[in-house]
């Protein structure tokens, strides 16, 4: 499995007290979105506000920042406070982004950014249940205000469905055995902590190489809990139609399961509608300098589409 999955551990000193999340590919994002001309930008995944800050500093007049994680928004409110009413933070799922624009009477915007996946604060931070590096409640929700936790879902999922999830979202070859072991343990005691889940998976999947054998299953369950791959195509299509002429939509992904739908949808849009042009025929990846400094950037890929007419 790819190296970015190692991210479930913290190699950031001080991450316990001060959430650190270095925005990836900032130069490439600026080159794609061109905020120097001003205008209204939609950041679909504002997170800790890193990219939003870069856009505002480069000249964006206004940024609307969406995130489904209330803790991320609270943090972004602090880090972006100096920009005053040039920033508006909205607690929403980005799949509802067109409604967020409707509510503000914005037919079109001058650029859209989506930096998909989880932030370092979510992965590494305490109390979120994303990481097998610490033993805590098995939550894994990005939006902690609603929906079932990983523990809730594991308590009731059918064994075959669970195996499918672990195979499809984690590319775990031992998915059937892992699902069987989870269901066997749960018959006697509920699985409520990251430590319990990790030890079940490690018992079934032997270690090979550097990667913790629990990595793939943890990724799969995280994607499942947050429905990360659901509705991506509709999301991309609906927001592409809200670009002003000359505006671009840039998307950063961190694994092929996410990159594939972005690639296909953008290609299809450019092919079927002459209003749209692919800015990136191939995905753009970060330079060596960046990946050396920020390991999270290793698997990042950026794709962008532009509205030309
Ligand atoms: N670009 C940000 C970091 C983004 S990390 C920065 O520079 O700080 C990805 C963020 O996307 C996380 O905060 C996560 O909560 C959010 N997210 C993931 N899926 C989402 C969804 N469906 N709707 C809204 N936000 C989502």
Coordinates of C-alpha atoms and ligand atoms in Angstrom, one line a residue:
X1 CA 0.0 0.0 0.0
X2 CA 1.1 3.5 -0.6
X3 CA 3.3 5.5 1.7
X4 CA 0.8 8.2 2.7
X5 CA -1.1 5.6 4.7
X6 CA 1.7 5.8 7.2
X7 CA 0.2 9.1 8.2
X8 CA -1.8 7.6 11.0
X9 CA 1.1 8.3 13.3
X10 CA 2.3 11.7 14.4
X11 CA 5.7 12.8 13.4
X12 CA 4.9 16.3 14.2
X13 CA 6.4 17.5 17.5
X14 CA 3.9 19.4 19.5
X15 CA 0.9 18.1 17.6
X16 CA -0.8 17.3 20.9
X17 CA -1.2 20.9 21.9
X18 CA -1.1 22.9 18.7
X19 CA -2.8 21.4 15.7
X20 CA -0.4 21.5 12.8
X21 CA -1.4 21.0 9.2
X22 CA 0.8 22.2 6.5
X23 CA -1.2 23.1 3.4
X24 CA 0.0 21.0 0.4
X25 CA 1.0 22.3 -3.1
X26 CA 0.3 26.0 -2.3
X27 CA 2.3 27.3 -5.3
X28 CA 0.4 24.9 -7.6
X29 CA -2.9 25.9 -6.1
X30 CA -2.1 29.6 -6.6
X31 CA -1.0 29.0 -10.2
X32 CA -4.2 27.1 -10.8
X33 CA -6.7 29.5 -9.2
X34 CA -5.1 32.9 -9.9
X35 CA -6.6 34.8 -6.9
X36 CA -4.3 37.7 -7.7
X37 CA -7.2 39.3 -9.6
X38 CA -9.5 39.3 -6.5
X39 CA -12.9 37.7 -6.5
X40 CA -14.9 35.3 -4.5
X41 CA -13.4 31.8 -3.8
X42 CA -15.0 28.8 -2.4
X43 CA -12.8 26.5 -0.3
X44 CA -14.8 23.3 0.1
X45 CA -12.4 21.9 2.7
X46 CA -11.2 24.8 4.7
X47 CA -9.7 22.6 7.4
X48 CA -7.3 24.6 9.5
X49 CA -7.4 27.5 7.0
X50 CA -4.0 27.0 5.4
X51 CA -5.1 27.2 1.8
X52 CA -7.7 29.9 2.5
X53 CA -5.0 32.1 4.0
X54 CA -2.8 31.6 1.0
X55 CA -5.7 32.6 -1.3
X56 CA -6.5 35.7 0.8
X57 CA -2.9 36.8 1.0
X58 CA -2.5 36.4 -2.7
X59 CA -5.5 38.7 -3.4
X60 CA -8.8 36.8 -3.2
X61 CA -11.4 39.4 -2.1
X62 CA -13.5 36.9 -0.2
X63 CA -13.3 33.2 0.8
X64 CA -16.2 31.0 1.8
X65 CA -14.8 28.1 3.7
X66 CA -16.8 24.9 4.2
X67 CA -15.9 22.1 6.5
X68 CA -17.9 19.3 8.0
X69 CA -15.7 19.2 11.1
X70 CA -16.8 21.7 13.8
X71 CA -13.4 21.5 15.5
X72 CA -11.6 22.4 12.3
X73 CA -13.9 25.4 11.7
X74 CA -13.3 26.6 15.3
X75 CA -9.6 26.4 14.6
X76 CA -9.9 28.2 11.2
X77 CA -11.9 31.0 12.8
X78 CA -8.8 31.7 15.0
X79 CA -6.2 31.4 12.3
X80 CA -8.1 33.5 9.8
X81 CA -9.5 36.1 12.2
X82 CA -7.2 38.8 10.8
X83 CA -9.1 38.7 7.5
X84 CA -12.3 39.8 9.2
X85 CA -15.4 39.6 7.0
X86 CA -13.4 38.6 3.9
X87 CA -13.8 35.1 5.3
X88 CA -17.0 33.2 6.0
X89 CA -16.9 29.8 7.6
X90 CA -19.8 27.4 7.0
X91 CA -20.4 24.1 8.7
X92 CA -21.6 21.9 5.9
X93 CA -20.8 18.9 3.8
X94 CA -19.2 20.0 0.5
X95 CA -21.7 17.9 -1.3
X96 CA -24.2 20.6 -0.3
X97 CA -21.9 23.4 -1.6
X98 CA -24.3 24.6 -4.2
X99 CA -26.9 25.2 -1.5
X100 CA -24.3 27.2 0.4
X101 CA -23.9 29.4 -2.7
X102 CA -27.6 29.7 -3.3
X103 CA -28.1 30.8 0.3
X104 CA -25.7 33.7 -0.4
X105 CA -27.2 34.5 -3.8
X106 CA -24.0 33.6 -5.5
X107 CA -24.7 32.2 -9.0
X108 CA -21.0 31.8 -9.8
X109 CA -17.7 32.1 -8.0
X110 CA -14.2 33.0 -9.3
X111 CA -12.5 29.8 -8.1
X112 CA -13.2 26.6 -6.2
X113 CA -10.7 24.5 -4.2
X114 CA -11.3 21.0 -2.7
X115 CA -8.4 19.4 -0.7
X116 CA -10.0 16.1 -0.1
X117 CA -9.5 13.6 2.7
X118 CA -8.6 14.1 6.4
X119 CA -6.4 16.8 8.0
X120 CA -3.4 16.0 10.2
X121 CA -5.3 17.4 13.1
X122 CA -8.0 14.8 12.5
X123 CA -5.6 11.9 11.9
X124 CA -3.1 12.7 14.6
X125 CA -5.1 14.6 17.1
X126 CA -6.4 13.0 20.3
X127 CA -10.0 12.0 20.8
X128 CA -10.9 11.5 17.2
X129 CA -10.4 7.7 16.9
X130 CA -8.8 7.8 13.5
X131 CA -5.4 6.4 14.5
X132 CA -4.2 3.1 15.8
X133 CA -1.2 4.9 17.3
X134 CA -3.2 5.7 20.4
X135 CA -5.9 3.7 22.2
X136 CA -9.1 5.7 22.4
X137 CA -12.8 5.6 21.5
X138 CA -13.4 4.3 18.0
X139 CA -15.1 7.4 16.5
X140 CA -13.6 8.3 13.1
X141 CA -16.3 10.8 12.2
X142 CA -15.1 14.0 10.6
X143 CA -18.4 15.6 11.5
X144 CA -18.7 14.9 15.2
X145 CA -22.1 16.5 15.4
X146 CA -24.0 13.7 13.6
X147 CA -24.1 10.2 12.3
X148 CA -22.9 6.8 13.6
X149 CA -19.3 6.3 14.8
X150 CA -17.1 3.6 13.6
X151 CA -17.9 1.6 16.8
X152 CA -21.7 2.0 16.1
X153 CA -21.3 0.8 12.5
X154 CA -19.0 -2.1 13.5
X155 CA -21.6 -3.2 16.1
X156 CA -24.3 -3.9 13.5
X157 CA -22.7 -4.4 10.0
X158 CA -23.2 -7.7 8.2
X159 CA -20.0 -9.7 7.9
X160 CA -20.1 -9.8 4.1
X161 CA -20.7 -6.1 3.7
X162 CA -17.9 -5.4 6.1
X163 CA -15.5 -7.6 4.1
X164 CA -16.6 -5.6 0.9
X165 CA -15.9 -2.3 2.7
X166 CA -12.4 -3.4 3.8
X167 CA -11.6 -4.7 0.4
X168 CA -12.9 -1.8 -1.7
X169 CA -11.8 1.1 0.5
X170 CA -8.6 -0.5 2.0
X171 CA -7.5 -2.8 -0.8
X172 CA -6.9 -5.3 2.0
X173 CA -6.4 -8.8 0.5
X174 CA -7.3 -10.5 3.8
X175 CA -10.6 -8.6 4.0
X176 CA -12.8 -11.7 4.5
X177 CA -10.6 -13.0 7.3
X178 CA -10.5 -9.6 9.0
X179 CA -14.3 -9.2 8.8
X180 CA -14.8 -12.7 10.2
X181 CA -12.5 -12.0 13.1
X182 CA -14.3 -8.7 13.9
X183 CA -17.7 -10.4 13.9
X184 CA -16.4 -13.2 16.1
X185 CA -15.0 -10.8 18.7
X186 CA -18.1 -8.6 18.7
X187 CA -20.3 -11.6 19.5
X188 CA -18.7 -11.7 23.0
X189 CA -17.6 -8.1 23.6
X190 CA -18.3 -4.8 21.7
X191 CA -15.5 -3.3 19.8
X192 CA -15.2 0.2 21.1
X193 CA -11.6 1.3 21.0
X194 CA -9.0 1.8 18.3
X195 CA -6.7 -0.5 20.3
X196 CA -9.2 -3.4 20.2
X197 CA -9.7 -3.0 16.5
X198 CA -6.0 -2.7 15.7
X199 CA -5.2 -5.9 17.7
X200 CA -7.9 -7.9 16.0
X201 CA -6.6 -6.9 12.6
X202 CA -3.0 -7.5 13.5
X203 CA -3.8 -11.0 14.7
X204 CA -5.3 -11.8 11.3
X205 CA -3.0 -9.9 9.0
X206 CA 0.7 -10.6 9.6
X207 CA 3.2 -7.8 9.3
X208 CA 5.0 -7.6 6.0
X209 CA 7.3 -4.6 5.5
X210 CA 7.2 -1.3 7.3
X211 CA 3.5 -0.7 7.3
X212 CA 1.4 -1.6 10.3
X213 CA -1.0 -4.4 9.2
X214 CA -3.9 -2.4 10.7
X215 CA -3.3 0.5 8.3
X216 CA -5.5 -0.7 5.4
X217 CA -8.4 -1.7 7.5
X218 CA -8.3 1.7 9.4
X219 CA -8.3 3.6 6.1
X220 CA -11.2 1.5 4.8
X221 CA -13.4 2.0 7.9
X222 CA -12.6 5.7 7.9
X223 CA -13.7 6.1 4.3
X224 CA -16.9 4.1 5.1
X225 CA -17.8 6.0 8.2
X226 CA -17.5 9.3 6.4
X227 CA -18.9 8.1 3.0
X228 CA -15.9 9.7 1.4
X229 CA -16.3 8.3 -2.0
X230 CA -20.1 8.8 -2.3
X231 CA -21.4 11.5 -4.5
X232 CA -18.0 12.8 -5.7
X233 CA -19.1 12.9 -9.3
X234 CA -22.3 14.9 -8.6
X235 CA -20.3 17.3 -6.4
X236 CA -17.7 18.0 -9.1
X237 CA -20.3 18.4 -11.8
X238 CA -22.6 20.7 -9.8
X239 CA -19.8 23.1 -8.7
X240 CA -18.2 23.2 -12.1
X241 CA -21.4 24.7 -13.3
X242 CA -21.0 27.5 -10.8
X243 CA -17.7 28.7 -12.1
X244 CA -17.6 32.2 -13.6
X245 CA -16.1 32.4 -17.1
X246 CA -12.3 32.1 -16.7
X247 CA -12.7 30.6 -13.2
X248 CA -11.2 27.2 -12.3
X249 CA -12.0 24.3 -10.0
X250 CA -8.9 22.7 -8.4
X251 CA -9.0 19.4 -6.6
X252 CA -6.3 17.7 -4.5
X253 CA -6.6 14.0 -3.7
X254 CA -4.4 11.7 -1.7
X255 CA -5.2 8.2 -3.0
X256 CA -6.2 6.6 -6.2
X257 CA -9.7 5.7 -5.0
X258 CA -10.4 9.5 -4.9
X259 CA -8.2 10.6 -7.8
X260 CA -9.9 8.2 -10.3
X261 CA -13.4 9.8 -10.1
X262 CA -11.9 13.3 -10.2
X263 CA -9.9 12.4 -13.3
X264 CA -12.9 10.8 -15.0
X265 CA -15.5 13.4 -14.2
X266 CA -13.2 16.3 -15.3
X267 CA -12.3 14.5 -18.5
X268 CA -15.9 13.8 -19.2
X269 CA -17.0 17.3 -18.6
X270 CA -14.3 18.8 -20.9
X271 CA -15.2 16.2 -23.5
X272 CA -19.0 16.6 -23.5
X273 CA -19.2 20.4 -23.0
X274 CA -17.1 23.0 -24.8
X275 CA -17.7 25.4 -22.0
X276 CA -15.0 23.5 -20.0
X277 CA -11.3 22.9 -20.6
X278 CA -9.0 20.6 -18.7
X279 CA -6.2 22.7 -17.2
X280 CA -4.3 19.6 -16.2
X281 CA -4.2 16.9 -18.8
X282 CA -2.1 14.9 -16.3
X283 CA -2.3 15.4 -12.6
X284 CA 0.2 17.7 -11.0
X285 CA 2.3 16.3 -8.1
X286 CA 4.4 18.1 -5.5
X287 CA 8.1 18.8 -6.0
X288 CA 10.8 16.9 -4.1
X289 CA 11.4 19.9 -1.8
X290 CA 7.9 19.8 -0.6
X291 CA 7.7 16.1 0.0
X292 CA 10.9 16.2 1.9
X293 CA 9.5 18.8 4.2
X294 CA 5.9 17.6 4.4
X295 CA 5.5 13.8 4.2
X296 CA 1.7 14.2 3.9
X297 CA 2.3 15.8 0.5
X298 CA 3.9 12.6 -0.9
X299 CA 0.7 11.2 -2.4
X300 CA -1.0 14.5 -3.3
X301 CA -2.2 15.0 -6.9
X302 CA -3.9 18.2 -8.2
X303 CA -6.3 18.4 -11.1
X304 CA -8.1 21.5 -12.4
X305 CA -10.8 22.4 -14.9
X306 CA -11.6 25.8 -16.3
X307 CA -14.8 27.3 -17.6
X308 CA -13.9 29.0 -20.8
X309 CA -17.3 30.0 -22.2
Ligands
LIG1 N1 -6.9 22.7 2.9 C1 -6.9 22.7 4.4 C2 -6.8 21.2 4.9 C3 -8.0 20.4 4.5 S1 -7.9 18.7 5.2 C4 -5.9 23.5 5.0 O1 -5.0 24.0 4.3 O2 -5.9 23.7 6.2 C5 -9.4 18.2 4.6 C6 -10.6 18.8 5.3 O3 -11.7 18.4 4.6 C7 -10.9 18.3 6.7 O4 -10.9 19.3 7.6 C8 -12.2 17.5 6.6 O5 -13.0 17.7 7.8 C9 -12.8 18.2 5.4 N2 -13.8 17.4 4.7 C10 -13.6 16.1 4.3 N3 -14.7 15.6 3.7 C11 -15.6 16.7 3.7 C12 -17.0 16.8 3.2 N4 -17.6 15.9 2.6 N5 -17.6 18.0 3.4 C13 -16.9 19.0 4.1 N6 -15.7 18.9 4.6 C14 -15.0 17.8 4.4

